[in-house]
Amino acid sequence: MKLLTTLAAGAAVAACSFTAYSAEKATVKLNLDKVNPEVTIPAEIYGQFAEHLGTCIYGGLWVGEDSAIPNTNGYRNDVLQALKDLKVPVMRWPGGCFADEYHWVDGIGPKENRPVMINNNWGGTVEDNSFGTHEFFNLCELIGCEPYLSGNVGSGTVEELAKWVEYITAENGPMAEKRKANGREKPWKLKYLGVGNESWGCGGNFTPEDYASEYRRYQTYCRNIGDNKLYKIASGASDYDYAWTNTLMKKAGRMMNGLSLHYYTVKGWTGSKGSALNFDNDDYYWTLAKCLEIEPVIMKHDSIMNVYDPKKKVALLVDEWGTWWDEEPGTIPGHLYQQNTMRDAMVAALSLDVFNRHTDRVKMANIAQIANVLQSMVLTKDDKMVLTPTYYVFKMYAPHQNATFVPLEIETTVRELPGKQLGNRPLPTVSATASEKDGFLNITLTNVDLKEKAEITIPLEKIGKNAVTGEILTSAKPNDHNDFDTPDKVKTVPFKDFKVTKEGLKVTLPPMSIAALNVKI
Ligand code: AHR
């Protein structure tokens, strides 16, 4: 059953009168008169996450200087270029759960002297610490992104974390001398500092009260050194754990810049999570509706934060999100290697649309993860690399980074998912984000319907005949994907199925597609 509704982006999703509606016709009304130049989409919404997990770091980002795989100082060239093209704004590292077992001193100095450890969280793999602080910060410099460190609270000490900050940011003193001896004269800049990860679980199994006290203590000794100013992030809730947010805000809210939130599009934490490649249409729609549930979840966390922080000084950072499927058959258990299809691309587009319309509170989001783990940007195997459908979504959405947000209203049909087990999750057919920068309107549009195209009207005045360019990501089947034999099955192509009319832009989106339009204004 489908219903017609109006969705207002830039405010709560508002359901208006429901009317039976059969054709996939939609209107996306851009409220250009309501644009507030102060409201921009933070680039950090398009953030990434790299954990020592499976082949995310080793094999994915890093192959070492002596590798036969073409590399620059140990970073594989193909991935490096792909990430530069993506304009990655920020990268979180070294975990995840790994962060709370990581001791940074093991990852500095001559590689032959670095101790090995067992990666207990992720398959018991031997970690040789050849990728450490210098390798991470140098990578961020090469890509041009902000580093986001996740500090060890679970098995670390306050002194250890404080000294890590000093090692990275101090001009002088014992930690700076150590860094210089290891080949880095100038301090790096460190803005984003996470104090623990999932502290309610793998990060120490704290109660919210105990973690709030730990957070207060840890953050006290993580100093702003010289002109380096830390942006301190407390480990936040997962999904629907509103009590965690409440306690953290109550007890430590005034000592943090940000509080994290993790939300995965996952069927559940026990048993099978479903296959990344073998699924039916119901699974497809369920997944998209489940990913969209992040919107009410964000709004509920926001409403709790409002009690303690009505001026929204503390940001909500969705520093882990994305799809989580069963590992690909034949891959190493615990390495979370999964394929990435058009369905994942749709999840990326819908989730980014949600983040883009809640930037009054949500200032960063980091998809999990950048390479070879969960909903990746790239997959690598030996010297081969493929760009995933999700990668192309991030590329199409990149113009929204730091652009002025354009509020919009969408009139579209809404699918109601059958069956109680699927929950009461509505799924609008058309989703969109619009922004404005440097004399261009960037409009990204998504049609989730698997069978019907969407005819979308965007009322706009005075658009020149050749003022619009576009590209599109679509494919025949929702499980279409790129692999090492067919690396270009799913990729963006130029899009021309739009007309400039007196009423504005008339766009025809094929079924299951995501388009990006660039309009000269
Ligand atoms: O992204 C994989 C894992 O998911 C992270 O290590 C952890 O923080 C979360 O549970």
Short mmCIF file of C-alpha atoms and ligand atoms in Angstrom, two decimals:
data_model
loop_
_atom_site.label_atom_id
_atom_site.label_comp_id
_atom_site.label_asym_id
_atom_site.label_seq_id
_atom_site.Cartn_x
_atom_site.Cartn_y
_atom_site.Cartn_z
CA MET A 1 0.00 0.00 0.00
CA LYS A 2 1.33 3.39 -0.88
CA LEU A 3 0.26 6.72 0.50
CA LEU A 4 0.96 10.27 -0.48
CA THR A 5 2.66 12.49 2.01
CA THR A 6 4.64 15.68 2.30
CA LEU A 7 8.05 15.52 3.90
CA ALA A 8 9.67 18.66 5.11
CA ALA A 9 13.43 18.56 5.14
CA GLY A 10 15.02 20.92 7.59
CA ALA A 11 12.46 20.18 10.25
CA ALA A 12 10.87 17.07 11.67
CA VAL A 13 9.47 14.73 9.04
CA ALA A 14 5.87 15.81 8.94
CA ALA A 15 3.18 13.50 7.67
CA CYS A 16 0.32 15.46 6.09
CA SER A 17 -2.93 14.16 4.70
CA PHE A 18 -2.59 10.67 3.26
CA THR A 19 -4.18 10.22 -0.14
CA ALA A 20 -4.20 7.08 -2.30
CA TYR A 21 -1.81 7.77 -5.14
CA SER A 22 -0.69 5.38 -7.82
CA ALA A 23 1.77 7.01 -10.22
CA GLU A 24 5.26 7.76 -8.95
CA LYS A 25 4.97 11.51 -9.31
CA ALA A 26 6.72 13.72 -6.83
CA THR A 27 7.42 17.37 -6.22
CA VAL A 28 10.57 18.64 -4.60
CA LYS A 29 9.99 22.25 -3.63
CA LEU A 30 13.15 24.15 -2.81
CA ASN A 31 12.47 26.91 -0.31
CA LEU A 32 15.06 29.29 -1.66
CA ASP A 33 13.44 32.21 0.16
CA LYS A 34 14.10 30.41 3.46
CA VAL A 35 17.80 29.81 2.90
CA ASN A 36 19.86 30.92 5.89
CA PRO A 37 23.45 31.62 4.79
CA GLU A 38 24.57 30.67 8.30
CA VAL A 39 23.26 27.12 7.92
CA THR A 40 25.79 25.06 6.01
CA ILE A 41 26.16 21.30 5.71
CA PRO A 42 29.36 20.48 7.63
CA ALA A 43 31.86 18.67 5.42
CA GLU A 44 32.39 16.27 8.35
CA ILE A 45 28.97 14.68 7.66
CA TYR A 46 30.90 12.91 4.87
CA GLY A 47 33.47 11.50 7.31
CA GLN A 48 35.15 8.10 7.23
CA PHE A 49 36.24 5.51 9.77
CA ALA A 50 39.32 3.27 9.55
CA GLU A 51 39.85 0.54 12.14
CA HIS A 52 42.52 -2.10 12.63
CA LEU A 53 40.04 -4.74 11.60
CA GLY A 54 40.40 -7.33 8.85
CA THR A 55 42.05 -5.74 5.83
CA CYS A 56 40.88 -2.18 6.39
CA ILE A 57 44.34 -0.91 7.31
CA TYR A 58 46.68 -3.70 6.23
CA GLY A 59 46.00 -4.43 2.57
CA GLY A 60 43.31 -1.77 2.27
CA LEU A 61 45.09 1.49 3.03
CA TRP A 62 48.59 0.34 3.81
CA VAL A 63 50.82 -2.20 2.10
CA GLY A 64 54.20 -0.97 3.36
CA GLU A 65 57.04 0.65 1.45
CA ASP A 66 58.51 -2.65 0.26
CA SER A 67 55.30 -3.95 -1.29
CA ALA A 68 55.10 -4.86 -4.98
CA ILE A 69 51.72 -3.11 -4.99
CA PRO A 70 52.29 0.44 -6.27
CA ASN A 71 52.47 2.69 -3.22
CA THR A 72 53.56 6.06 -1.91
CA ASN A 73 55.51 5.66 1.31
CA GLY A 74 53.54 2.48 2.02
CA TYR A 75 50.03 3.75 1.16
CA ARG A 76 48.55 2.03 -1.88
CA ASN A 77 48.33 4.48 -4.78
CA ASP A 78 44.95 3.36 -6.13
CA VAL A 79 43.21 3.81 -2.77
CA LEU A 80 45.03 7.06 -2.09
CA GLN A 81 43.79 8.53 -5.38
CA ALA A 82 40.24 7.26 -4.80
CA LEU A 83 40.15 8.91 -1.37
CA LYS A 84 41.58 12.17 -2.67
CA ASP A 85 38.86 12.22 -5.34
CA LEU A 86 36.25 11.65 -2.63
CA LYS A 87 37.35 14.76 -0.71
CA VAL A 88 37.37 12.88 2.61
CA PRO A 89 36.96 15.58 5.29
CA VAL A 90 37.79 13.57 8.42
CA MET A 91 38.97 10.06 9.30
CA ARG A 92 38.40 8.31 12.62
CA TRP A 93 41.10 5.86 13.79
CA PRO A 94 42.25 3.36 15.24
CA GLY A 95 38.83 1.94 16.19
CA GLY A 96 36.12 1.01 17.09
CA CYS A 97 36.54 -1.71 19.64
CA PHE A 98 40.22 -1.96 18.69
CA ALA A 99 40.83 1.52 20.13
CA ASP A 100 40.22 0.38 23.70
CA GLU A 101 42.95 -2.26 23.46
CA TYR A 102 45.38 -0.11 21.52
CA HIS A 103 48.50 1.26 23.15
CA TRP A 104 49.91 3.98 20.97
CA VAL A 105 53.50 3.61 22.17
CA ASP A 106 53.56 0.20 20.49
CA GLY A 107 53.03 1.91 17.13
CA ILE A 108 55.91 4.40 17.07
CA GLY A 109 59.65 4.13 16.45
CA PRO A 110 61.56 1.72 14.22
CA LYS A 111 59.15 -0.88 12.85
CA GLU A 112 61.41 -3.80 13.72
CA ASN A 113 61.19 -2.83 17.39
CA ARG A 114 57.43 -2.47 17.51
CA PRO A 115 55.80 -5.21 19.57
CA VAL A 116 53.12 -7.44 18.10
CA MET A 117 49.76 -7.93 19.74
CA ILE A 118 46.67 -10.02 19.23
CA ASN A 119 43.64 -8.19 17.87
CA ASN A 120 41.25 -9.81 20.31
CA ASN A 121 38.14 -8.08 19.02
CA TRP A 122 38.58 -9.01 15.40
CA GLY A 123 39.43 -12.60 14.72
CA GLY A 124 42.53 -12.87 16.93
CA THR A 125 44.67 -11.59 14.07
CA VAL A 126 48.29 -10.75 14.82
CA GLU A 127 48.80 -6.98 14.72
CA ASP A 128 52.40 -5.96 14.09
CA ASN A 129 51.84 -2.25 14.79
CA SER A 130 53.57 -1.24 11.55
CA PHE A 131 50.76 1.26 10.98
CA GLY A 132 50.80 3.64 13.92
CA THR A 133 50.51 7.30 14.81
CA HIS A 134 52.98 8.61 12.20
CA GLU A 135 51.48 6.47 9.45
CA PHE A 136 47.97 7.67 10.30
CA PHE A 137 48.76 11.37 10.56
CA ASN A 138 50.87 11.32 7.41
CA LEU A 139 47.98 9.61 5.58
CA CYS A 140 45.62 12.35 6.71
CA GLU A 141 48.06 14.94 5.43
CA LEU A 142 48.31 13.18 2.06
CA ILE A 143 44.53 12.96 1.68
CA GLY A 144 43.94 16.39 3.18
CA CYS A 145 41.54 15.31 5.93
CA GLU A 146 41.22 16.01 9.65
CA PRO A 147 42.40 13.20 11.90
CA TYR A 148 39.95 11.98 14.53
CA LEU A 149 41.61 9.89 17.25
CA SER A 150 39.71 7.43 19.33
CA GLY A 151 41.47 7.16 22.71
CA ASN A 152 41.80 4.07 24.89
CA VAL A 153 39.74 4.31 28.08
CA GLY A 154 38.79 0.63 28.49
CA SER A 155 42.29 -0.80 29.00
CA GLY A 156 44.38 2.36 29.00
CA THR A 157 45.24 5.07 31.47
CA VAL A 158 44.68 8.79 31.72
CA GLU A 159 48.44 9.30 31.53
CA GLU A 160 48.67 7.26 28.33
CA LEU A 161 46.02 9.29 26.55
CA ALA A 162 47.35 12.62 27.82
CA LYS A 163 50.84 11.72 26.58
CA TRP A 164 49.48 10.70 23.18
CA VAL A 165 47.97 14.17 22.79
CA GLU A 166 51.27 15.69 23.89
CA TYR A 167 53.29 13.47 21.51
CA ILE A 168 51.17 14.64 18.59
CA THR A 169 50.68 18.33 19.37
CA ALA A 170 53.57 19.65 21.50
CA GLU A 171 56.38 21.81 20.08
CA ASN A 172 58.68 21.00 22.99
CA GLY A 173 59.01 18.71 25.97
CA PRO A 174 59.69 15.01 26.46
CA MET A 175 56.92 13.72 24.19
CA ALA A 176 57.81 16.19 21.44
CA GLU A 177 61.47 15.07 21.66
CA LYS A 178 60.36 11.47 21.26
CA ARG A 179 58.33 12.40 18.18
CA LYS A 180 61.23 14.34 16.70
CA ALA A 181 63.54 11.37 17.28
CA ASN A 182 61.03 9.31 15.31
CA GLY A 183 61.34 11.64 12.34
CA ARG A 184 58.60 14.23 12.76
CA GLU A 185 59.90 17.64 13.70
CA LYS A 186 56.73 19.73 13.57
CA PRO A 187 53.73 18.81 15.67
CA TRP A 188 50.59 17.73 13.88
CA LYS A 189 47.25 19.40 14.46
CA LEU A 190 44.75 17.30 16.37
CA LYS A 191 41.21 18.54 16.63
CA TYR A 192 38.90 15.58 17.16
CA LEU A 193 39.64 13.45 20.22
CA GLY A 194 37.28 10.63 21.20
CA VAL A 195 37.50 9.55 24.82
CA GLY A 196 36.75 5.85 24.50
CA ASN A 197 34.50 3.95 22.11
CA GLU A 198 31.28 2.10 22.89
CA SER A 199 32.14 2.42 26.56
CA TRP A 200 28.88 0.65 27.41
CA GLY A 201 30.25 -2.47 25.65
CA CYS A 202 33.62 -3.39 24.11
CA GLY A 203 35.08 -0.16 25.50
CA GLY A 204 34.91 -1.26 29.14
CA ASN A 205 31.33 -2.27 29.91
CA PHE A 206 30.83 0.85 31.99
CA THR A 207 27.55 1.96 33.45
CA PRO A 208 26.65 5.43 32.15
CA GLU A 209 27.34 6.91 35.59
CA ASP A 210 30.79 5.32 35.82
CA TYR A 211 31.70 6.27 32.27
CA ALA A 212 30.57 9.86 32.84
CA SER A 213 33.02 10.07 35.78
CA GLU A 214 35.80 8.49 33.71
CA TYR A 215 35.09 10.89 30.87
CA ARG A 216 35.34 13.88 33.19
CA ARG A 217 38.67 12.65 34.55
CA TYR A 218 40.22 11.74 31.18
CA GLN A 219 39.22 14.93 29.45
CA THR A 220 40.75 17.03 32.26
CA TYR A 221 44.27 15.87 31.36
CA CYS A 222 43.88 16.01 27.59
CA ARG A 223 45.21 19.53 27.22
CA ASN A 224 45.16 22.16 24.55
CA ILE A 225 48.88 22.52 23.89
CA GLY A 226 50.19 25.66 22.17
CA ASP A 227 47.56 26.75 19.71
CA ASN A 228 46.14 23.26 19.25
CA LYS A 229 42.53 23.18 20.39
CA LEU A 230 40.93 19.84 21.08
CA TYR A 231 37.32 19.07 20.26
CA LYS A 232 36.48 16.48 22.92
CA ILE A 233 34.02 13.72 22.14
CA ALA A 234 32.41 11.47 24.72
CA SER A 235 31.50 7.91 23.86
CA GLY A 236 27.78 7.92 23.26
CA ALA A 237 24.86 5.60 22.87
CA SER A 238 24.02 2.97 20.35
CA ASP A 239 20.64 3.13 18.63
CA TYR A 240 17.80 3.46 21.11
CA ASP A 241 19.80 3.79 24.35
CA TYR A 242 18.38 7.16 25.37
CA ALA A 243 19.21 6.63 29.05
CA TRP A 244 22.94 6.69 28.18
CA THR A 245 22.57 10.05 26.47
CA ASN A 246 20.56 11.41 29.36
CA THR A 247 23.14 10.44 31.99
CA LEU A 248 26.11 11.60 29.94
CA MET A 249 24.54 14.97 29.23
CA LYS A 250 23.48 15.40 32.84
CA LYS A 251 26.81 14.49 34.39
CA ALA A 252 29.37 15.55 31.81
CA GLY A 253 27.62 17.54 29.09
CA ARG A 254 29.33 20.80 29.95
CA MET A 255 32.76 19.19 29.51
CA MET A 256 32.31 17.87 26.00
CA ASN A 257 32.12 19.29 22.49
CA GLY A 258 30.45 16.24 21.09
CA LEU A 259 28.67 13.05 22.05
CA SER A 260 28.74 10.12 19.67
CA LEU A 261 25.94 7.91 18.40
CA HIS A 262 26.27 4.56 16.63
CA TYR A 263 23.50 3.29 14.39
CA TYR A 264 23.90 0.34 12.08
CA THR A 265 21.34 -0.86 9.55
CA VAL A 266 21.36 -4.42 10.83
CA LYS A 267 18.72 -7.09 11.30
CA GLY A 268 19.87 -7.86 14.83
CA TRP A 269 22.95 -8.66 16.85
CA THR A 270 22.38 -12.39 17.22
CA GLY A 271 22.09 -14.94 14.43
CA SER A 272 22.37 -14.22 10.75
CA LYS A 273 22.43 -10.59 9.65
CA GLY A 274 21.46 -11.58 6.13
CA SER A 275 23.51 -11.79 2.98
CA ALA A 276 24.94 -8.70 1.33
CA LEU A 277 24.22 -10.21 -2.09
CA ASN A 278 21.32 -12.64 -1.82
CA PHE A 279 18.16 -10.87 -0.76
CA ASP A 280 14.65 -10.32 -2.06
CA ASN A 281 12.61 -7.18 -2.68
CA ASP A 282 11.09 -7.25 0.82
CA ASP A 283 14.59 -7.34 2.31
CA TYR A 284 15.51 -4.40 0.11
CA TYR A 285 12.59 -2.26 1.27
CA TRP A 286 12.99 -3.34 4.88
CA THR A 287 16.64 -2.27 4.81
CA LEU A 288 15.86 1.18 3.47
CA ALA A 289 13.09 1.74 6.00
CA LYS A 290 15.36 0.54 8.82
CA CYS A 291 18.14 2.89 7.71
CA LEU A 292 15.67 5.77 7.72
CA GLU A 293 14.76 5.01 11.30
CA ILE A 294 17.94 6.80 12.21
CA GLU A 295 15.93 10.01 11.79
CA PRO A 296 13.54 9.54 14.73
CA VAL A 297 16.47 8.11 16.71
CA ILE A 298 18.52 11.28 16.12
CA MET A 299 15.52 13.43 17.00
CA LYS A 300 14.96 11.59 20.28
CA HIS A 301 18.63 11.89 21.31
CA ASP A 302 18.50 15.55 20.29
CA SER A 303 15.42 16.17 22.41
CA ILE A 304 17.21 14.73 25.45
CA MET A 305 20.29 16.83 24.74
CA ASN A 306 18.03 19.89 24.44
CA VAL A 307 17.11 19.52 28.11
CA TYR A 308 20.72 20.11 29.16
CA ASP A 309 21.95 22.02 26.14
CA PRO A 310 19.13 23.99 24.53
CA LYS A 311 21.60 26.12 22.56
CA LYS A 312 22.99 22.99 20.91
CA LYS A 313 26.59 23.65 21.88
CA VAL A 314 27.27 19.93 22.18
CA ALA A 315 27.15 18.15 18.84
CA LEU A 316 25.80 14.70 18.15
CA LEU A 317 28.37 12.83 16.06
CA VAL A 318 27.17 9.70 14.30
CA ASP A 319 30.68 8.33 14.23
CA GLU A 320 29.67 4.81 13.14
CA TRP A 321 26.87 4.05 10.73
CA GLY A 322 26.11 1.89 7.72
CA THR A 323 24.94 -1.58 6.74
CA TRP A 324 26.10 -4.71 8.52
CA TRP A 325 25.61 -8.04 6.70
CA ASP A 326 26.98 -11.54 7.18
CA GLU A 327 30.61 -11.82 6.21
CA GLU A 328 31.16 -13.02 2.65
CA PRO A 329 31.43 -16.81 2.54
CA GLY A 330 35.06 -17.93 2.50
CA THR A 331 36.42 -14.82 4.19
CA ILE A 332 38.05 -14.79 7.62
CA PRO A 333 35.53 -14.83 10.47
CA GLY A 334 35.73 -11.65 12.49
CA HIS A 335 37.03 -9.58 9.59
CA LEU A 336 33.61 -8.17 8.62
CA TYR A 337 34.30 -8.24 4.90
CA GLN A 338 31.06 -7.73 2.97
CA GLN A 339 30.09 -6.91 -0.60
CA ASN A 340 28.38 -3.66 -1.43
CA THR A 341 25.42 -3.39 -3.79
CA MET A 342 22.94 -0.88 -5.13
CA ARG A 343 20.98 -1.53 -1.92
CA ASP A 344 23.93 -0.22 0.10
CA ALA A 345 24.15 2.80 -2.20
CA MET A 346 20.49 3.57 -1.46
CA VAL A 347 21.18 3.31 2.29
CA ALA A 348 24.06 5.75 1.90
CA ALA A 349 21.94 8.29 0.01
CA LEU A 350 18.98 8.12 2.39
CA SER A 351 21.18 8.31 5.49
CA LEU A 352 23.13 11.28 4.15
CA ASP A 353 19.82 13.03 3.41
CA VAL A 354 18.83 12.53 7.05
CA PHE A 355 22.13 13.88 8.37
CA ASN A 356 21.98 16.85 6.00
CA ARG A 357 18.65 17.96 7.43
CA HIS A 358 19.66 17.66 11.10
CA THR A 359 22.89 19.61 11.11
CA ASP A 360 21.64 21.88 13.85
CA ARG A 361 22.76 19.02 16.13
CA VAL A 362 24.53 16.48 13.91
CA LYS A 363 27.94 17.87 12.99
CA MET A 364 29.78 14.76 11.88
CA ALA A 365 29.07 11.25 10.62
CA ASN A 366 31.60 8.51 9.86
CA ILE A 367 30.50 5.63 7.73
CA ALA A 368 31.86 2.24 8.82
CA GLN A 369 34.32 1.66 7.25
CA ILE A 370 36.62 3.11 4.60
CA ALA A 371 38.07 -0.11 3.09
CA ASN A 372 37.20 -3.82 3.11
CA VAL A 373 35.05 -3.68 6.26
CA LEU A 374 31.24 -3.35 6.42
CA GLN A 375 29.86 -0.64 4.10
CA SER A 376 33.15 0.29 2.47
CA MET A 377 34.16 2.88 -0.06
CA VAL A 378 36.69 0.55 -1.68
CA LEU A 379 37.36 -3.17 -1.77
CA THR A 380 40.88 -4.44 -2.41
CA LYS A 381 42.39 -7.79 -3.24
CA ASP A 382 46.15 -7.98 -3.77
CA ASP A 383 46.89 -5.29 -6.35
CA LYS A 384 43.26 -4.85 -7.42
CA MET A 385 40.78 -2.29 -6.14
CA VAL A 386 37.12 -1.65 -6.88
CA LEU A 387 35.06 1.39 -6.03
CA THR A 388 31.77 0.37 -4.42
CA PRO A 389 28.32 1.77 -5.23
CA THR A 390 28.51 3.53 -1.85
CA TYR A 391 31.71 5.26 -2.99
CA TYR A 392 29.84 6.75 -5.94
CA VAL A 393 27.13 8.12 -3.65
CA PHE A 394 29.72 9.89 -1.52
CA LYS A 395 31.29 11.28 -4.68
CA MET A 396 27.96 12.56 -6.02
CA TYR A 397 27.14 14.13 -2.65
CA ALA A 398 30.56 15.77 -2.20
CA PRO A 399 29.37 19.18 -3.50
CA HIS A 400 27.11 19.40 -0.43
CA GLN A 401 30.21 19.63 1.80
CA ASN A 402 30.32 23.10 3.39
CA ALA A 403 27.54 24.30 1.06
CA THR A 404 24.60 26.36 2.27
CA PHE A 405 21.65 24.14 3.12
CA VAL A 406 18.52 24.71 1.05
CA PRO A 407 15.37 23.69 2.96
CA LEU A 408 12.95 21.67 0.86
CA GLU A 409 9.58 19.98 0.93
CA ILE A 410 8.93 16.72 -0.83
CA GLU A 411 5.56 15.49 -1.93
CA THR A 412 5.89 11.80 -2.58
CA THR A 413 4.27 8.44 -2.03
CA VAL A 414 5.11 6.55 1.13
CA ARG A 415 5.38 2.79 1.24
CA GLU A 416 4.06 1.00 4.29
CA LEU A 417 5.94 -2.16 4.95
CA PRO A 418 3.79 -5.21 5.46
CA GLY A 419 4.12 -7.42 8.51
CA LYS A 420 4.50 -6.54 12.18
CA GLN A 421 8.01 -7.98 12.35
CA LEU A 422 9.12 -5.24 10.00
CA GLY A 423 8.00 -2.58 12.43
CA ASN A 424 6.02 0.48 11.60
CA ARG A 425 8.60 2.03 9.39
CA PRO A 426 7.38 4.23 6.56
CA LEU A 427 9.48 4.53 3.40
CA PRO A 428 9.05 7.60 1.17
CA THR A 429 9.67 6.88 -2.51
CA VAL A 430 11.62 10.05 -3.23
CA SER A 431 14.28 11.58 -1.02
CA ALA A 432 16.46 14.63 -1.67
CA THR A 433 19.03 17.11 -0.42
CA ALA A 434 19.69 20.54 -1.86
CA SER A 435 22.48 22.99 -1.19
CA GLU A 436 23.96 26.11 -2.72
CA LYS A 437 27.59 27.03 -3.27
CA ASP A 438 29.59 29.26 -5.59
CA GLY A 439 26.59 30.12 -7.77
CA PHE A 440 25.39 26.54 -8.15
CA LEU A 441 22.48 24.60 -6.73
CA ASN A 442 23.41 21.01 -5.91
CA ILE A 443 20.38 18.74 -5.86
CA THR A 444 20.66 15.03 -5.07
CA LEU A 445 17.55 12.93 -5.69
CA THR A 446 16.76 9.31 -4.88
CA ASN A 447 14.00 7.05 -6.14
CA VAL A 448 13.82 3.89 -4.02
CA ASP A 449 11.10 2.17 -6.04
CA LEU A 450 12.29 -1.03 -7.69
CA LYS A 451 9.80 -0.98 -10.52
CA GLU A 452 8.48 2.49 -11.24
CA LYS A 453 10.29 5.55 -12.39
CA ALA A 454 9.68 8.80 -10.54
CA GLU A 455 8.63 11.93 -12.33
CA ILE A 456 9.82 14.79 -10.20
CA THR A 457 8.97 18.43 -10.60
CA ILE A 458 11.31 20.96 -9.04
CA PRO A 459 9.67 24.38 -9.27
CA LEU A 460 12.46 26.81 -10.13
CA GLU A 461 12.41 30.11 -11.89
CA LYS A 462 14.72 31.41 -14.58
CA ILE A 463 17.02 28.50 -15.24
CA GLY A 464 19.09 28.83 -18.39
CA LYS A 465 18.66 26.12 -21.03
CA ASN A 466 22.16 24.73 -20.57
CA ALA A 467 22.43 25.53 -16.90
CA VAL A 468 21.91 21.97 -15.66
CA THR A 469 24.28 19.03 -15.69
CA GLY A 470 23.75 15.71 -14.00
CA GLU A 471 24.99 12.24 -13.23
CA ILE A 472 23.23 9.14 -12.06
CA LEU A 473 23.87 5.85 -10.27
CA THR A 474 21.49 3.04 -11.16
CA SER A 475 21.56 -0.58 -12.22
CA ALA A 476 19.21 -3.37 -13.27
CA LYS A 477 19.08 -5.30 -10.00
CA PRO A 478 19.34 -4.25 -6.36
CA ASN A 479 22.13 -6.75 -5.73
CA ASP A 480 24.25 -5.49 -8.62
CA HIS A 481 27.75 -4.71 -7.39
CA ASN A 482 31.34 -4.36 -8.46
CA ASP A 483 33.85 -7.15 -8.02
CA PHE A 484 37.39 -7.77 -9.14
CA ASP A 485 36.26 -9.33 -12.42
CA THR A 486 33.60 -6.73 -13.20
CA PRO A 487 34.85 -3.59 -11.45
CA ASP A 488 32.65 -1.18 -13.43
CA LYS A 489 29.25 -2.83 -13.37
CA VAL A 490 27.80 -0.14 -11.10
CA LYS A 491 29.11 3.35 -11.60
CA THR A 492 27.91 6.87 -12.24
CA VAL A 493 27.15 7.96 -15.79
CA PRO A 494 26.03 11.32 -17.18
CA PHE A 495 22.32 11.99 -16.63
CA LYS A 496 20.19 13.93 -19.09
CA ASP A 497 16.62 12.87 -18.39
CA PHE A 498 15.43 16.29 -17.30
CA LYS A 499 13.80 19.26 -18.98
CA VAL A 500 13.88 22.92 -18.19
CA THR A 501 10.26 24.11 -18.41
CA LYS A 502 8.30 27.18 -17.36
CA GLU A 503 7.31 25.34 -14.18
CA GLY A 504 10.87 24.48 -13.39
CA LEU A 505 12.90 21.32 -13.73
CA LYS A 506 11.10 18.11 -14.73
CA VAL A 507 13.26 15.14 -13.85
CA THR A 508 12.55 11.50 -14.62
CA LEU A 509 14.42 9.19 -12.31
CA PRO A 510 14.60 5.53 -13.31
CA PRO A 511 13.67 2.92 -10.69
CA MET A 512 16.23 2.43 -7.92
CA SER A 513 18.43 5.37 -8.78
CA ILE A 514 20.30 8.27 -7.26
CA ALA A 515 20.96 11.38 -9.33
CA ALA A 516 22.98 14.52 -8.72
CA LEU A 517 22.04 17.71 -10.53
CA ASN A 518 24.15 20.79 -10.70
CA VAL A 519 22.21 23.94 -11.60
CA LYS A 520 23.89 27.26 -12.44
CA ILE A 521 21.89 30.01 -10.76
O1 AHR B 1 32.66 -1.02 12.97
C1 AHR B 1 32.81 -2.26 13.59
C2 AHR B 1 32.59 -2.20 15.09
O2 AHR B 1 31.26 -1.86 15.35
C3 AHR B 1 33.37 -1.18 15.85
O3 AHR B 1 34.65 -1.61 16.17
C4 AHR B 1 32.56 -0.99 17.09
O4 AHR B 1 32.72 0.28 17.66
C5 AHR B 1 31.14 -1.27 16.64
O5 AHR B 1 30.50 -2.14 17.47
#
